[in-house]
Amino acid sequence: MAEFFIETFKLSERLVTIFFDSFGKIMIPGIKVTIPLTIISFSISLVIAVATALVQYAHVPVLRHVARFYIWVVRGTPLLVQLFLIFFGLPKLGILLNPFPAAIIVFSLNTGAYDAENIRAAIESVPKGQLEAGYCVGMSYMQIFFRIILPQALRTAFPPLSNSLISLVKDTSLAANITVVEMFMATQRINSRVYEPLLLYAEVALIYLIFCTVLTKVQTVWERKLRVLD
Amino acid sequence: MLTVKDIHKSFGDLQVLKGIDFTVNKGDVIAVLGASGSGKTTLLRCMNFLEKADSGTLIFDDEEFDLSKMRKKDILRLRKKTAFVFQNYNLFRNLTALQNVTVGLTVARKMDKKTADEIGMKMLDKVGLLDRKDHYPNELSGGQQQRVAIARALATSPEVIFFDEPTSALDPELIGEVLSVMKDLAEEGMTMVVVTHELNFAANVAKKVIFMEDGKILESNTAEEFFKSPKEERTREFLKIINRE
Ligand SMILES: Nc1ncnc2c1ncn2[C@@H]1O[C@H](COP(=O)(O)OP(=O)(O)OP(=O)(O)O)[C@@H](O)[C@H]1O
Ligand SMILES: [Mg+2]
């Protein structure tokens, strides 16, 4: 009986040690890779999304069809397949990308397609009178779009855009499949040495949960601030 | 200063404007009256190119334009000489009262912010809302929003201001404050074309009255003559109905 307790104690001591040893080892690629990957991809995705929404809203010939095609393809294919296509597929055409930039490209394009639809819906919800009033004070279409319509639309689109940012944080774990050493890949590597899958995968899940919880809190605070202006 | 000739406009099969001619001279205050659906709003919108007329001529400061084939450049240039006050204000919702007034100066006319702010504050002061300059539209009453909209129209020193039923969306107790601002403008010699159902305003402030019926101008006269001895039977009926209301 006593032996059993000693064994259990030794076992849990080992687990606790592994947990704390690996916490930093998972956190560091989290801060150095997962977070930059998320922030860079999300920023680029916003630019893509605004451009894609604008060419549709302004009925720019040709480009608006390109925009629809892009959204159709990206939203209709799995993210993992897109990662493989760019990282393993493109070298066949002589385009060789490092894992990190390949991941940035795919995450930006993927998130951009979803954000474009959110922003487009938000732009369309801005009353037409805003555009007309802009014309009447002498502004051009582009001036009205960037000064009046887009700021209002981004406010409306804030909740769905925050959600897409939070999804992106989690989706970056897929980059492990194309050899980007982000948090999940780092966890897999530790596991292959110590073989504690239950502990380690629960641990990395916990860290994702912390990241997302922080973002959700930030979102709530900002939404409250924005609501004051409505 | 501004003349329109033979404006025609249809929405699909519906002929809304069936050949309208009239002239606005500097300092004119013209009230446009007429039953609902007679085409008053459409006329104003065509003159400001918010709606594209099917045919017609516009002469602005001796320059003549074919309304059916206006170039973007001309539209942009002519719009800078006019201003528009909407029935539902249409203040920019993401800008403060002061920014609403100055954006036409800083963005459209590339004026430096300091000069624009000075002008903006002067205009807000004129409509009695300087103390609300940092408020957003949703923090203002309807009457205040419409006064900011008038300040916005004034800021760019337009040659003419078009008003489309500026008080129709307002609660009765807020109408007075907007009309009194407009009366002051008229007295200062501002050129104004005002679509309105406020007969008192038309009678006391306007110099000329245009009565529209079914896409045409049925009667046009000085305000005094118009109300004293309306020529057309339809005009008399209209005045009777609206007076009873
Ligand atoms: N964008 C549009 N599409 C289709 N029909 C329109 C449009 N705008 C106006 N109309 C129609 O044109 C006619 C004239 O409209 P308009 O708004 O100019 O009238 P109005 O004299 O301003 O009336 P009110 O006093 O009610 O404002 C109406 O029958 C209206 O239904
Ligand atoms: Mg109208």
Short mmCIF file of C-alpha atoms and ligand atoms in Angstrom, two decimals:
data_model
loop_
_atom_site.label_atom_id
_atom_site.label_comp_id
_atom_site.label_asym_id
_atom_site.label_seq_id
_atom_site.Cartn_x
_atom_site.Cartn_y
_atom_site.Cartn_z
CA MET A 1 0.00 0.00 0.00
CA ALA A 2 2.69 2.44 1.06
CA GLU A 3 4.65 1.41 -1.98
CA PHE A 4 1.74 2.38 -4.20
CA PHE A 5 1.60 5.88 -2.75
CA ILE A 6 5.32 6.31 -3.16
CA GLU A 7 5.09 5.18 -6.78
CA THR A 8 2.20 7.52 -7.47
CA PHE A 9 4.01 10.37 -5.80
CA LYS A 10 7.15 9.73 -7.85
CA LEU A 11 5.06 9.59 -11.01
CA SER A 12 3.25 12.84 -10.34
CA GLU A 13 6.53 14.45 -9.35
CA ARG A 14 7.85 13.50 -12.79
CA LEU A 15 4.75 14.93 -14.46
CA VAL A 16 4.97 18.18 -12.56
CA THR A 17 8.62 18.51 -13.51
CA ILE A 18 7.86 17.85 -17.19
CA PHE A 19 4.96 20.31 -17.08
CA PHE A 20 7.07 23.15 -15.74
CA ASP A 21 10.12 22.32 -17.85
CA SER A 22 8.11 22.32 -21.05
CA PHE A 23 5.93 25.33 -20.21
CA GLY A 24 8.70 27.71 -21.17
CA LYS A 25 9.73 25.56 -24.12
CA ILE A 26 6.22 25.78 -25.54
CA MET A 27 5.67 29.39 -24.57
CA ILE A 28 8.82 30.65 -26.31
CA PRO A 29 7.85 29.45 -29.82
CA GLY A 30 4.39 30.71 -28.93
CA ILE A 31 5.73 34.20 -28.44
CA LYS A 32 8.36 34.01 -31.16
CA VAL A 33 6.34 32.24 -33.86
CA THR A 34 2.61 31.78 -33.15
CA ILE A 35 1.97 35.37 -32.12
CA PRO A 36 3.98 37.03 -34.95
CA LEU A 37 2.46 34.60 -37.45
CA THR A 38 -0.99 35.58 -36.22
CA ILE A 39 -0.38 39.32 -36.10
CA ILE A 40 1.38 39.57 -39.47
CA SER A 41 -1.15 37.33 -41.23
CA PHE A 42 -4.09 39.15 -39.69
CA SER A 43 -2.75 42.58 -40.66
CA ILE A 44 -2.18 41.51 -44.25
CA SER A 45 -5.58 39.82 -44.31
CA LEU A 46 -7.25 43.09 -43.33
CA VAL A 47 -5.62 44.93 -46.22
CA ILE A 48 -6.66 42.15 -48.62
CA ALA A 49 -10.15 42.17 -47.16
CA VAL A 50 -10.66 45.92 -47.50
CA ALA A 51 -9.36 45.89 -51.08
CA THR A 52 -11.54 42.90 -51.95
CA ALA A 53 -14.60 44.48 -50.38
CA LEU A 54 -13.92 47.84 -52.05
CA VAL A 55 -13.66 46.50 -55.60
CA GLN A 56 -16.98 44.75 -55.10
CA TYR A 57 -18.71 47.70 -53.45
CA ALA A 58 -17.45 50.11 -56.11
CA HIS A 59 -18.31 47.65 -58.90
CA VAL A 60 -14.81 47.88 -60.38
CA PRO A 61 -14.98 45.96 -63.66
CA VAL A 62 -12.94 42.73 -63.90
CA LEU A 63 -11.47 43.13 -60.41
CA ARG A 64 -14.81 42.51 -58.73
CA HIS A 65 -15.02 39.19 -60.55
CA VAL A 66 -11.48 38.37 -59.52
CA ALA A 67 -12.55 39.17 -55.94
CA ARG A 68 -15.58 36.88 -56.11
CA PHE A 69 -13.44 34.10 -57.60
CA TYR A 70 -10.82 34.45 -54.88
CA ILE A 71 -13.42 34.34 -52.11
CA TRP A 72 -15.14 31.38 -53.73
CA VAL A 73 -11.97 29.31 -54.05
CA VAL A 74 -10.50 30.11 -50.65
CA ARG A 75 -13.68 29.58 -48.69
CA GLY A 76 -14.44 26.37 -50.55
CA THR A 77 -11.17 24.56 -49.86
CA PRO A 78 -9.61 23.34 -46.59
CA LEU A 79 -6.95 25.45 -44.96
CA LEU A 80 -4.67 22.45 -44.52
CA VAL A 81 -4.90 21.67 -48.23
CA GLN A 82 -4.03 25.30 -49.02
CA LEU A 83 -0.94 25.06 -46.82
CA PHE A 84 0.22 21.89 -48.57
CA LEU A 85 -0.49 23.35 -51.97
CA ILE A 86 1.65 26.43 -51.38
CA PHE A 87 4.47 24.79 -49.44
CA PHE A 88 4.80 21.39 -51.11
CA GLY A 89 3.05 22.13 -54.41
CA LEU A 90 4.59 25.38 -55.61
CA PRO A 91 8.20 24.08 -55.66
CA LYS A 92 7.05 21.96 -58.63
CA LEU A 93 6.71 25.27 -60.47
CA GLY A 94 10.11 26.36 -59.23
CA ILE A 95 8.64 28.56 -56.48
CA LEU A 96 10.37 27.56 -53.28
CA LEU A 97 9.15 29.21 -50.11
CA ASN A 98 10.46 28.94 -46.58
CA PRO A 99 7.91 27.52 -44.15
CA PHE A 100 7.24 30.79 -42.30
CA PRO A 101 6.55 33.00 -45.35
CA ALA A 102 4.51 30.19 -46.91
CA ALA A 103 2.39 30.07 -43.77
CA ILE A 104 2.00 33.87 -43.78
CA ILE A 105 0.79 33.80 -47.39
CA VAL A 106 -1.77 31.07 -46.78
CA PHE A 107 -3.12 32.45 -43.51
CA SER A 108 -3.37 35.98 -44.95
CA LEU A 109 -5.22 34.83 -48.05
CA ASN A 110 -7.46 32.50 -46.09
CA THR A 111 -8.43 34.93 -43.34
CA GLY A 112 -8.65 37.74 -45.94
CA ALA A 113 -11.39 35.92 -47.82
CA TYR A 114 -13.54 35.54 -44.71
CA ASP A 115 -12.84 39.09 -43.50
CA ALA A 116 -13.69 40.45 -46.96
CA GLU A 117 -17.21 39.10 -46.64
CA ASN A 118 -17.55 40.55 -43.12
CA ILE A 119 -16.32 43.94 -44.24
CA ARG A 120 -18.44 43.93 -47.38
CA ALA A 121 -21.57 43.22 -45.35
CA ALA A 122 -20.63 46.01 -42.94
CA ILE A 123 -19.99 48.46 -45.79
CA GLU A 124 -23.36 47.66 -47.30
CA SER A 125 -25.03 48.37 -43.97
CA VAL A 126 -23.75 51.98 -44.02
CA PRO A 127 -26.72 54.11 -45.16
CA LYS A 128 -26.55 55.45 -48.70
CA GLY A 129 -27.11 58.96 -47.38
CA GLN A 130 -23.55 58.97 -46.03
CA LEU A 131 -22.19 58.64 -49.54
CA GLU A 132 -24.55 61.30 -50.89
CA ALA A 133 -23.72 63.72 -48.09
CA GLY A 134 -20.06 63.13 -48.87
CA TYR A 135 -20.63 63.99 -52.52
CA CYS A 136 -22.50 67.12 -51.51
CA VAL A 137 -19.58 68.50 -49.47
CA GLY A 138 -17.39 67.98 -52.53
CA MET A 139 -15.53 64.79 -51.64
CA SER A 140 -14.59 62.19 -54.23
CA TYR A 141 -15.69 58.56 -54.06
CA MET A 142 -12.36 57.39 -52.66
CA GLN A 143 -12.24 60.17 -50.08
CA ILE A 144 -15.73 59.28 -48.91
CA PHE A 145 -14.89 55.58 -48.83
CA PHE A 146 -11.80 55.92 -46.68
CA ARG A 147 -12.93 58.82 -44.45
CA ILE A 148 -16.60 58.06 -43.91
CA ILE A 149 -17.77 54.64 -45.03
CA LEU A 150 -14.86 52.39 -44.09
CA PRO A 151 -14.48 53.73 -40.52
CA GLN A 152 -18.18 53.11 -39.91
CA ALA A 153 -18.01 49.68 -41.52
CA LEU A 154 -14.99 48.60 -39.49
CA ARG A 155 -16.86 49.49 -36.35
CA THR A 156 -19.77 47.31 -37.42
CA ALA A 157 -17.42 44.54 -38.50
CA PHE A 158 -15.44 44.62 -35.27
CA PRO A 159 -17.11 41.62 -33.59
CA PRO A 160 -16.81 39.25 -36.59
CA LEU A 161 -13.25 40.45 -37.24
CA SER A 162 -12.29 39.75 -33.63
CA ASN A 163 -13.73 36.28 -33.98
CA SER A 164 -11.68 35.66 -37.07
CA LEU A 165 -8.54 36.80 -35.23
CA ILE A 166 -9.26 34.33 -32.44
CA SER A 167 -9.82 31.53 -34.96
CA LEU A 168 -6.55 32.42 -36.61
CA VAL A 169 -4.59 32.03 -33.37
CA LYS A 170 -5.78 28.44 -33.18
CA ASP A 171 -5.47 27.76 -36.90
CA THR A 172 -1.77 28.65 -36.88
CA SER A 173 -1.23 25.24 -35.24
CA LEU A 174 -1.83 23.77 -38.71
CA ALA A 175 1.46 25.34 -39.79
CA ALA A 176 3.18 22.52 -37.89
CA ASN A 177 2.30 20.39 -40.92
CA ILE A 178 4.56 22.45 -43.14
CA THR A 179 7.45 22.37 -40.64
CA VAL A 180 6.91 25.76 -39.03
CA VAL A 181 8.16 25.40 -35.47
CA GLU A 182 5.27 27.09 -33.70
CA MET A 183 3.77 26.08 -30.37
CA PHE A 184 2.18 22.84 -31.49
CA MET A 185 5.24 21.63 -33.36
CA ALA A 186 7.37 22.47 -30.31
CA THR A 187 5.02 20.40 -28.17
CA GLN A 188 5.21 17.44 -30.54
CA ARG A 189 8.99 17.55 -30.36
CA ILE A 190 9.05 17.53 -26.58
CA ASN A 191 6.57 14.66 -26.59
CA SER A 192 8.71 12.56 -28.87
CA ARG A 193 11.45 12.73 -26.21
CA VAL A 194 9.48 12.25 -22.98
CA TYR A 195 6.33 10.56 -24.29
CA GLU A 196 3.67 12.22 -22.13
CA PRO A 197 1.03 13.00 -24.76
CA LEU A 198 -1.86 13.52 -22.36
CA LEU A 199 0.03 15.99 -20.25
CA LEU A 200 1.79 17.86 -23.06
CA TYR A 201 -1.15 18.24 -25.42
CA ALA A 202 -3.32 19.34 -22.51
CA GLU A 203 -0.61 21.83 -21.66
CA VAL A 204 -0.43 23.34 -25.16
CA ALA A 205 -4.23 23.43 -25.26
CA LEU A 206 -4.11 25.39 -22.03
CA ILE A 207 -1.70 27.91 -23.54
CA TYR A 208 -3.92 28.41 -26.61
CA LEU A 209 -6.80 28.87 -24.21
CA ILE A 210 -4.88 31.57 -22.34
CA PHE A 211 -4.07 33.41 -25.60
CA CYS A 212 -7.68 33.29 -26.75
CA THR A 213 -9.05 34.30 -23.37
CA VAL A 214 -6.84 37.38 -23.34
CA LEU A 215 -8.04 38.29 -26.86
CA THR A 216 -11.67 37.76 -25.92
CA LYS A 217 -11.27 40.07 -22.92
CA VAL A 218 -9.66 42.74 -25.10
CA GLN A 219 -12.50 42.33 -27.60
CA THR A 220 -15.14 42.83 -24.90
CA VAL A 221 -13.49 45.99 -23.60
CA TRP A 222 -13.13 47.48 -27.11
CA GLU A 223 -16.66 46.58 -28.06
CA ARG A 224 -17.89 48.44 -25.04
CA LYS A 225 -15.80 51.47 -26.03
CA LEU A 226 -17.10 51.40 -29.59
CA ARG A 227 -20.68 51.07 -28.45
CA VAL A 228 -20.36 54.41 -26.67
CA LEU A 229 -20.00 56.00 -30.11
CA ASP A 230 -23.12 54.41 -31.59
CA MET B 1 -26.52 82.40 -61.69
CA LEU B 2 -28.13 78.98 -62.04
CA THR B 3 -30.59 78.07 -64.75
CA VAL B 4 -32.08 74.70 -65.58
CA LYS B 5 -33.88 74.04 -68.82
CA ASP B 6 -36.22 71.27 -69.79
CA ILE B 7 -35.18 68.65 -67.25
CA HIS B 8 -36.68 65.22 -67.88
CA LYS B 9 -36.32 62.26 -65.58
CA SER B 10 -37.99 58.86 -65.46
CA PHE B 11 -37.64 55.95 -63.09
CA GLY B 12 -38.41 53.02 -65.34
CA ASP B 13 -41.84 53.70 -66.80
CA LEU B 14 -42.61 56.40 -64.28
CA GLN B 15 -42.08 59.91 -65.66
CA VAL B 16 -41.19 62.02 -62.64
CA LEU B 17 -39.94 65.24 -64.22
CA LYS B 18 -41.61 66.30 -67.45
CA GLY B 19 -39.67 69.33 -68.58
CA ILE B 20 -38.78 71.79 -65.85
CA ASP B 21 -37.33 75.25 -66.42
CA PHE B 22 -36.36 77.79 -63.88
CA THR B 23 -33.66 80.20 -62.84
CA VAL B 24 -32.04 80.95 -59.53
CA ASN B 25 -30.53 84.40 -59.21
CA LYS B 26 -28.00 85.43 -56.64
CA GLY B 27 -29.75 86.16 -53.36
CA ASP B 28 -32.93 84.35 -54.32
CA VAL B 29 -34.81 82.39 -51.72
CA ILE B 30 -37.06 80.07 -53.65
CA ALA B 31 -39.64 77.84 -51.96
CA VAL B 32 -40.64 74.77 -53.93
CA LEU B 33 -44.11 73.56 -53.01
CA GLY B 34 -46.15 70.68 -54.32
CA ALA B 35 -47.99 67.53 -53.36
CA SER B 36 -46.15 64.40 -52.32
CA GLY B 37 -44.77 62.60 -55.34
CA SER B 38 -44.83 65.66 -57.59
CA GLY B 39 -41.06 65.37 -58.13
CA LYS B 40 -39.62 68.07 -55.84
CA THR B 41 -36.90 65.90 -54.33
CA THR B 42 -36.01 64.45 -57.70
CA LEU B 43 -35.62 67.96 -59.14
CA LEU B 44 -33.19 69.00 -56.40
CA ARG B 45 -31.26 65.76 -56.72
CA CYS B 46 -30.92 66.18 -60.48
CA MET B 47 -29.59 69.70 -60.03
CA ASN B 48 -26.92 68.35 -57.70
CA PHE B 49 -26.24 65.23 -59.83
CA LEU B 50 -27.26 62.84 -57.06
CA GLU B 51 -29.67 61.64 -59.71
CA LYS B 52 -28.77 61.56 -63.38
CA ALA B 53 -31.35 63.43 -65.44
CA ASP B 54 -32.40 61.83 -68.74
CA SER B 55 -32.13 65.14 -70.53
CA GLY B 56 -31.90 68.83 -69.79
CA THR B 57 -29.48 71.71 -69.65
CA LEU B 58 -27.87 73.34 -66.67
CA ILE B 59 -26.23 76.74 -66.84
CA PHE B 60 -24.08 77.60 -63.87
CA ASP B 61 -22.19 80.89 -63.84
CA ASP B 62 -22.33 81.14 -67.66
CA GLU B 63 -21.07 77.62 -68.20
CA GLU B 64 -23.51 75.36 -70.00
CA PHE B 65 -23.79 71.62 -69.35
CA ASP B 66 -25.85 68.83 -70.83
CA LEU B 67 -27.30 67.07 -67.80
CA SER B 68 -27.51 63.72 -69.54
CA LYS B 69 -23.80 63.56 -70.25
CA MET B 70 -21.95 65.20 -67.41
CA ARG B 71 -18.29 64.40 -66.92
CA LYS B 72 -17.14 63.29 -63.47
CA LYS B 73 -14.70 66.16 -63.33
CA ASP B 74 -17.40 68.76 -63.99
CA ILE B 75 -19.72 67.16 -61.48
CA LEU B 76 -17.06 67.29 -58.80
CA ARG B 77 -16.26 70.90 -59.65
CA LEU B 78 -19.87 72.09 -59.75
CA ARG B 79 -20.75 70.29 -56.53
CA LYS B 80 -18.10 72.36 -54.78
CA LYS B 81 -20.13 75.47 -55.61
CA THR B 82 -23.33 74.09 -54.09
CA ALA B 83 -24.47 72.51 -50.85
CA PHE B 84 -27.33 70.24 -49.90
CA VAL B 85 -29.34 69.88 -46.71
CA PHE B 86 -31.17 66.57 -46.47
CA GLN B 87 -34.49 65.77 -44.90
CA ASN B 88 -32.84 63.22 -42.59
CA TYR B 89 -29.68 65.31 -41.96
CA ASN B 90 -27.19 62.64 -43.12
CA LEU B 91 -24.47 63.82 -40.77
CA PHE B 92 -21.34 61.69 -40.95
CA ARG B 93 -21.89 59.35 -38.03
CA ASN B 94 -18.22 58.69 -37.36
CA LEU B 95 -17.33 62.38 -37.08
CA THR B 96 -17.98 64.98 -34.39
CA ALA B 97 -20.12 68.04 -35.11
CA LEU B 98 -17.03 70.13 -35.83
CA GLN B 99 -15.44 67.44 -38.02
CA ASN B 100 -18.72 67.17 -39.93
CA VAL B 101 -18.49 70.85 -40.72
CA THR B 102 -14.79 70.89 -41.62
CA VAL B 103 -14.36 67.65 -43.57
CA GLY B 104 -15.49 69.31 -46.79
CA LEU B 105 -12.73 71.87 -46.28
CA THR B 106 -9.85 69.69 -45.09
CA VAL B 107 -10.46 66.64 -47.27
CA ALA B 108 -12.27 67.91 -50.34
CA ARG B 109 -10.57 71.32 -50.55
CA LYS B 110 -7.23 70.48 -48.90
CA MET B 111 -7.47 73.39 -46.48
CA ASP B 112 -5.15 73.23 -43.46
CA LYS B 113 -6.79 72.03 -40.28
CA LYS B 114 -6.33 75.23 -38.32
CA THR B 115 -8.04 77.49 -40.82
CA ALA B 116 -10.77 74.90 -41.35
CA ASP B 117 -11.39 74.61 -37.61
CA GLU B 118 -11.71 78.38 -37.34
CA ILE B 119 -14.30 78.41 -40.11
CA GLY B 120 -16.03 75.36 -38.62
CA MET B 121 -16.35 76.98 -35.20
CA LYS B 122 -17.65 80.17 -36.73
CA MET B 123 -20.34 78.22 -38.58
CA LEU B 124 -21.30 76.19 -35.52
CA ASP B 125 -21.53 79.42 -33.58
CA LYS B 126 -23.80 80.82 -36.25
CA VAL B 127 -26.28 77.96 -35.80
CA GLY B 128 -25.90 78.23 -32.02
CA LEU B 129 -24.11 74.93 -31.46
CA LEU B 130 -20.52 75.85 -30.68
CA ASP B 131 -20.84 74.20 -27.28
CA ARG B 132 -21.70 70.90 -29.00
CA LYS B 133 -18.73 70.88 -31.34
CA ASP B 134 -17.21 67.67 -29.93
CA HIS B 135 -20.45 65.73 -29.82
CA TYR B 136 -21.20 62.91 -32.25
CA PRO B 137 -24.44 63.03 -34.27
CA ASN B 138 -26.08 60.36 -32.11
CA GLU B 139 -25.55 62.62 -29.11
CA LEU B 140 -27.54 65.45 -30.70
CA SER B 141 -31.29 66.02 -31.07
CA GLY B 142 -32.82 66.06 -34.53
CA GLY B 143 -33.02 69.84 -34.55
CA GLN B 144 -29.39 70.12 -33.49
CA GLN B 145 -28.31 67.61 -36.13
CA GLN B 146 -30.09 69.59 -38.81
CA ARG B 147 -28.44 72.80 -37.61
CA VAL B 148 -25.03 71.10 -37.79
CA ALA B 149 -25.99 69.99 -41.31
CA ILE B 150 -26.72 73.62 -42.18
CA ALA B 151 -23.37 74.68 -40.69
CA ARG B 152 -21.73 71.98 -42.80
CA ALA B 153 -23.47 73.37 -45.88
CA LEU B 154 -22.35 76.92 -45.06
CA ALA B 155 -18.73 76.04 -44.33
CA THR B 156 -17.75 75.62 -47.95
CA SER B 157 -19.22 79.03 -48.89
CA PRO B 158 -21.51 77.64 -51.60
CA GLU B 159 -23.15 79.88 -54.16
CA VAL B 160 -26.46 78.16 -53.54
CA ILE B 161 -27.82 75.79 -50.89
CA PHE B 162 -30.50 73.25 -51.72
CA PHE B 163 -32.78 72.22 -48.86
CA ASP B 164 -34.99 69.15 -49.19
CA GLU B 165 -37.74 69.39 -46.56
CA PRO B 166 -35.26 70.30 -43.85
CA THR B 167 -37.86 70.20 -41.07
CA SER B 168 -40.06 67.28 -42.12
CA ALA B 169 -38.28 64.71 -39.97
CA LEU B 170 -38.34 66.91 -36.88
CA ASP B 171 -40.63 66.88 -33.86
CA PRO B 172 -42.87 69.96 -34.00
CA GLU B 173 -41.12 71.66 -31.09
CA LEU B 174 -37.76 71.43 -32.88
CA ILE B 175 -38.87 72.88 -36.20
CA GLY B 176 -38.67 76.48 -35.02
CA GLU B 177 -34.95 76.44 -34.23
CA VAL B 178 -34.09 75.19 -37.73
CA LEU B 179 -36.42 77.60 -39.52
CA SER B 180 -35.03 80.52 -37.58
CA VAL B 181 -31.48 79.64 -38.66
CA MET B 182 -32.69 79.49 -42.26
CA LYS B 183 -34.45 82.81 -41.90
CA ASP B 184 -31.22 84.41 -40.71
CA LEU B 185 -29.42 83.02 -43.74
CA ALA B 186 -32.05 84.39 -46.08
CA GLU B 187 -31.70 87.80 -44.49
CA GLU B 188 -27.95 87.68 -44.96
CA GLY B 189 -28.52 87.21 -48.67
CA MET B 190 -27.74 83.50 -48.97
CA THR B 191 -29.09 81.97 -52.18
CA MET B 192 -31.41 79.11 -51.25
CA VAL B 193 -33.78 76.69 -52.95
CA VAL B 194 -36.03 75.15 -50.33
CA VAL B 195 -38.45 72.28 -50.82
CA THR B 196 -40.85 72.66 -47.94
CA HIS B 197 -44.33 72.09 -46.62
CA GLU B 198 -43.98 74.99 -44.18
CA LEU B 199 -46.28 77.56 -45.75
CA ASN B 200 -45.46 80.16 -43.13
CA PHE B 201 -41.80 79.88 -43.99
CA ALA B 202 -42.57 80.09 -47.70
CA ALA B 203 -44.79 83.13 -47.19
CA ASN B 204 -42.52 85.02 -44.82
CA VAL B 205 -39.01 84.14 -45.90
CA ALA B 206 -39.09 83.07 -49.54
CA LYS B 207 -38.99 85.68 -52.28
CA LYS B 208 -40.31 83.37 -54.96
CA VAL B 209 -42.51 80.31 -54.89
CA ILE B 210 -42.62 77.48 -57.35
CA PHE B 211 -45.58 75.13 -57.28
CA MET B 212 -44.99 71.68 -58.76
CA GLU B 213 -47.64 69.29 -59.90
CA ASP B 214 -47.07 65.94 -61.54
CA GLY B 215 -43.52 66.58 -62.74
CA LYS B 216 -44.12 70.09 -64.04
CA ILE B 217 -44.04 73.60 -62.68
CA LEU B 218 -47.67 74.61 -62.55
CA GLU B 219 -47.26 78.07 -61.14
CA SER B 220 -44.36 80.29 -60.29
CA ASN B 221 -44.56 83.73 -58.79
CA THR B 222 -43.26 86.08 -56.12
CA ALA B 223 -44.17 84.78 -52.69
CA GLU B 224 -46.48 87.69 -52.07
CA GLU B 225 -48.47 87.23 -55.26
CA PHE B 226 -48.50 83.47 -54.93
CA PHE B 227 -50.22 83.47 -51.56
CA LYS B 228 -52.40 86.52 -52.17
CA SER B 229 -53.81 85.48 -55.54
CA PRO B 230 -52.90 82.00 -56.66
CA LYS B 231 -53.68 81.72 -60.36
CA GLU B 232 -54.32 78.02 -60.79
CA GLU B 233 -57.26 76.12 -59.42
CA ARG B 234 -54.95 73.26 -58.31
CA THR B 235 -52.75 75.69 -56.39
CA ARG B 236 -55.75 77.05 -54.51
CA GLU B 237 -56.86 73.53 -53.63
CA PHE B 238 -53.38 72.63 -52.44
CA LEU B 239 -53.15 75.71 -50.25
CA LYS B 240 -56.57 75.00 -48.80
CA ILE B 241 -55.73 71.40 -47.95
CA ILE B 242 -52.38 72.18 -46.43
CA ASN B 243 -53.79 75.11 -44.43
CA ARG B 244 -56.44 72.88 -42.97
CA GLU B 245 -53.74 70.50 -41.76
N1 LIG C 1 -35.02 56.12 -56.89
C1 LIG C 1 -36.30 56.02 -57.31
N2 LIG C 1 -36.71 54.92 -57.97
C2 LIG C 1 -38.00 54.82 -58.38
N3 LIG C 1 -38.93 55.76 -58.22
C3 LIG C 1 -38.58 56.88 -57.56
C4 LIG C 1 -37.24 57.06 -57.06
N4 LIG C 1 -37.19 58.27 -56.44
C5 LIG C 1 -38.42 58.80 -56.56
N5 LIG C 1 -39.26 57.98 -57.22
C6 LIG C 1 -40.65 58.27 -57.55
O1 LIG C 1 -40.70 59.50 -58.20
C7 LIG C 1 -41.83 60.23 -57.81
C8 LIG C 1 -41.42 61.60 -57.33
O2 LIG C 1 -40.65 61.45 -56.16
P1 LIG C 1 -40.06 62.68 -55.35
O3 LIG C 1 -39.34 62.10 -54.20
O4 LIG C 1 -39.28 63.54 -56.26
O5 LIG C 1 -41.36 63.43 -54.87
P2 LIG C 1 -41.51 64.62 -53.85
O6 LIG C 1 -42.22 65.70 -54.57
O7 LIG C 1 -40.20 64.96 -53.27
O8 LIG C 1 -42.47 64.02 -52.76
P3 LIG C 1 -42.47 64.19 -51.16
O9 LIG C 1 -43.18 65.46 -50.87
O10 LIG C 1 -43.25 63.00 -50.68
O11 LIG C 1 -41.06 64.17 -50.71
C9 LIG C 1 -42.55 59.40 -56.76
O12 LIG C 1 -43.62 58.75 -57.38
C10 LIG C 1 -41.50 58.41 -56.31
O13 LIG C 1 -42.12 57.20 -55.96
MG MG C 2 -39.35 64.78 -51.34
#
